[in-house]
GROMACS .gro file of C-alpha atoms in nm:
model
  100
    1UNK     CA    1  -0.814  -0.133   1.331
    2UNK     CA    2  -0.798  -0.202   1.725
    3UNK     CA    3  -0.956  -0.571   1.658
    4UNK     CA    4  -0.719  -0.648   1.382
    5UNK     CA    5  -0.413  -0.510   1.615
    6UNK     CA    6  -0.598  -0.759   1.867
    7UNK     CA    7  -0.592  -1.043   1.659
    8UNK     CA    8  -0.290  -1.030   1.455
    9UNK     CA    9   0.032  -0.963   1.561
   10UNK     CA   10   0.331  -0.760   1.379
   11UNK     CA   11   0.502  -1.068   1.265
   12UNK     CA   12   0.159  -1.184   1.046
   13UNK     CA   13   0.096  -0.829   0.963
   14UNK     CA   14   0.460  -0.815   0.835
   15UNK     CA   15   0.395  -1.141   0.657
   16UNK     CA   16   0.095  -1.018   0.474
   17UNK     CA   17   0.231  -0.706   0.338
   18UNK     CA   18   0.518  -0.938   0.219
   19UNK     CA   19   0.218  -1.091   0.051
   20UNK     CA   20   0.081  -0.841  -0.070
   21UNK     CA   21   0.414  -0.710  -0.227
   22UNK     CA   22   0.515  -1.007  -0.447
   23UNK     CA   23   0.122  -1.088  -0.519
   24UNK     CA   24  -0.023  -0.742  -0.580
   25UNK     CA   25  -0.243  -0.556  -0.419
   26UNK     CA   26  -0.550  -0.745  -0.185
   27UNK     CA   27  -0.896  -0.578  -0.098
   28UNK     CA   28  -1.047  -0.218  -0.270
   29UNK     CA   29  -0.704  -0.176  -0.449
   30UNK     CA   30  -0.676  -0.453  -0.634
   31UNK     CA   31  -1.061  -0.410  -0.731
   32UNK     CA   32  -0.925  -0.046  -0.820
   33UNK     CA   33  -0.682  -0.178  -1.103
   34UNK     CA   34  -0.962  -0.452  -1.229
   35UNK     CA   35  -1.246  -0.144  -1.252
   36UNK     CA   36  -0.998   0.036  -1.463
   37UNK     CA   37  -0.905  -0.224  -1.676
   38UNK     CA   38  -1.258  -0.294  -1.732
   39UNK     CA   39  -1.314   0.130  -1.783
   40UNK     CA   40  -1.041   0.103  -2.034
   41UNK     CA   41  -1.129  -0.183  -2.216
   42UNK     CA   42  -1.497  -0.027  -2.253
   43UNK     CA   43  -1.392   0.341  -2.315
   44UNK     CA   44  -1.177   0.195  -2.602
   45UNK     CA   45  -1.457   0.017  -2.793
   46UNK     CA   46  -1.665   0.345  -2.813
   47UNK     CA   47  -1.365   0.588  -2.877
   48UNK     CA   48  -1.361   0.819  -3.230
   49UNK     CA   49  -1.087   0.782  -3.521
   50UNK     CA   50  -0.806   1.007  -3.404
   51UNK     CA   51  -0.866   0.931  -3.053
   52UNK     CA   52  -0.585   0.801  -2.850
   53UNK     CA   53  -0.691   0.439  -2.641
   54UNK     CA   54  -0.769   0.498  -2.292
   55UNK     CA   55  -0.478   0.269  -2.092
   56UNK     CA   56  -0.607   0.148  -1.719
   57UNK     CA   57  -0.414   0.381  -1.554
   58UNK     CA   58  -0.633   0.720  -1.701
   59UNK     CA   59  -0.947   0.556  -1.493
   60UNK     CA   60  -0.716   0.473  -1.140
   61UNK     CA   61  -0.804   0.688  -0.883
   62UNK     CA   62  -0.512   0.875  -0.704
   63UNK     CA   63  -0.527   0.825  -0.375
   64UNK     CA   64  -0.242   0.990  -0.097
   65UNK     CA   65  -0.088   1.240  -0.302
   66UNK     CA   66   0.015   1.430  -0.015
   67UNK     CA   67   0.234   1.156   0.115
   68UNK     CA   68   0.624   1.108   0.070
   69UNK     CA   69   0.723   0.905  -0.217
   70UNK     CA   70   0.935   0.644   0.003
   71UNK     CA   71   1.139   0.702   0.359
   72UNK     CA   72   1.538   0.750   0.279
   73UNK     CA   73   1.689   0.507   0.508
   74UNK     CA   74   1.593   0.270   0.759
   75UNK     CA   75   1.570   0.527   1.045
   76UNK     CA   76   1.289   0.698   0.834
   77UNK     CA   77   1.131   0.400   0.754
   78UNK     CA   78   1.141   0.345   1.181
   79UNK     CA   79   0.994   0.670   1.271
   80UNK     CA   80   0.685   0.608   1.011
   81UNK     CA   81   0.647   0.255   1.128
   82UNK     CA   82   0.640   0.394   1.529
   83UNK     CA   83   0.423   0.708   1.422
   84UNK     CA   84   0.160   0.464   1.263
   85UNK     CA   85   0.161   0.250   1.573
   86UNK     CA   86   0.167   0.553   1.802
   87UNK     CA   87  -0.203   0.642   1.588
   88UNK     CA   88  -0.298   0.283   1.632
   89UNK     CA   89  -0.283   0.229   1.981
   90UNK     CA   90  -0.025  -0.028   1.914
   91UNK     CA   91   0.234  -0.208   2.146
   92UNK     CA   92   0.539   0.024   2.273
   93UNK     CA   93   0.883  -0.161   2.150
   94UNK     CA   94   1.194  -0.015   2.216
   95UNK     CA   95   1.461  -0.089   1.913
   96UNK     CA   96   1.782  -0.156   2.035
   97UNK     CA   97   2.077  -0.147   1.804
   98UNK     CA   98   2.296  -0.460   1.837
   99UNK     CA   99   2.682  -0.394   1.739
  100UNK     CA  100   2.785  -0.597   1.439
   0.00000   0.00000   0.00000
């Protein structure tokens, strides 16, 4: 993580989850969701009469369960984003609220 905070700055990591967002996911998750397709679609073609089909989401593992659904408001969403930097060794910004 230090190398890619080295190498890439907020603005491209920013982009990149934008990315990520409209395109799915990129890396282990998105070979996550093609394993269990691929589980499914396999599971299905040995299952018994009676048997309900196995759906992609039965083989997806379940990671971060612990974790908060989604930050309320933009001043939880801040304090995650400064606690994650805080862990990563990461740049110290002030925010600054500008009056409308």
């Amino acid at each position: 993580m230090p190398e890619l905070l080295a190498r890439c700055s907020s603005e491209e990591l920013t982009e990149w989850m934008a990315y990520e967002h409209v395109n799915g996911p990129i890396g282990g998750q998105r070979l996550d969701v093609l394993f269990a397709v691929l589980a499914a679609t396999v599971s299905n073609t040995a299952r018994g009469k009676g048997q309900r089909p196995k759906e992609p989401k039965d083989f997806l593992p379940k990671w971060d369960q612990g974790a908060a659904k989604e930050p309320a408001d933009w001043r939880d969403m801040l304090a995650v984003a400064q606690q994650f930097t805080r862990r990563m060794n990461g740049p110290k910004h002030s925010v600054e609220r500008k009056p409308r």
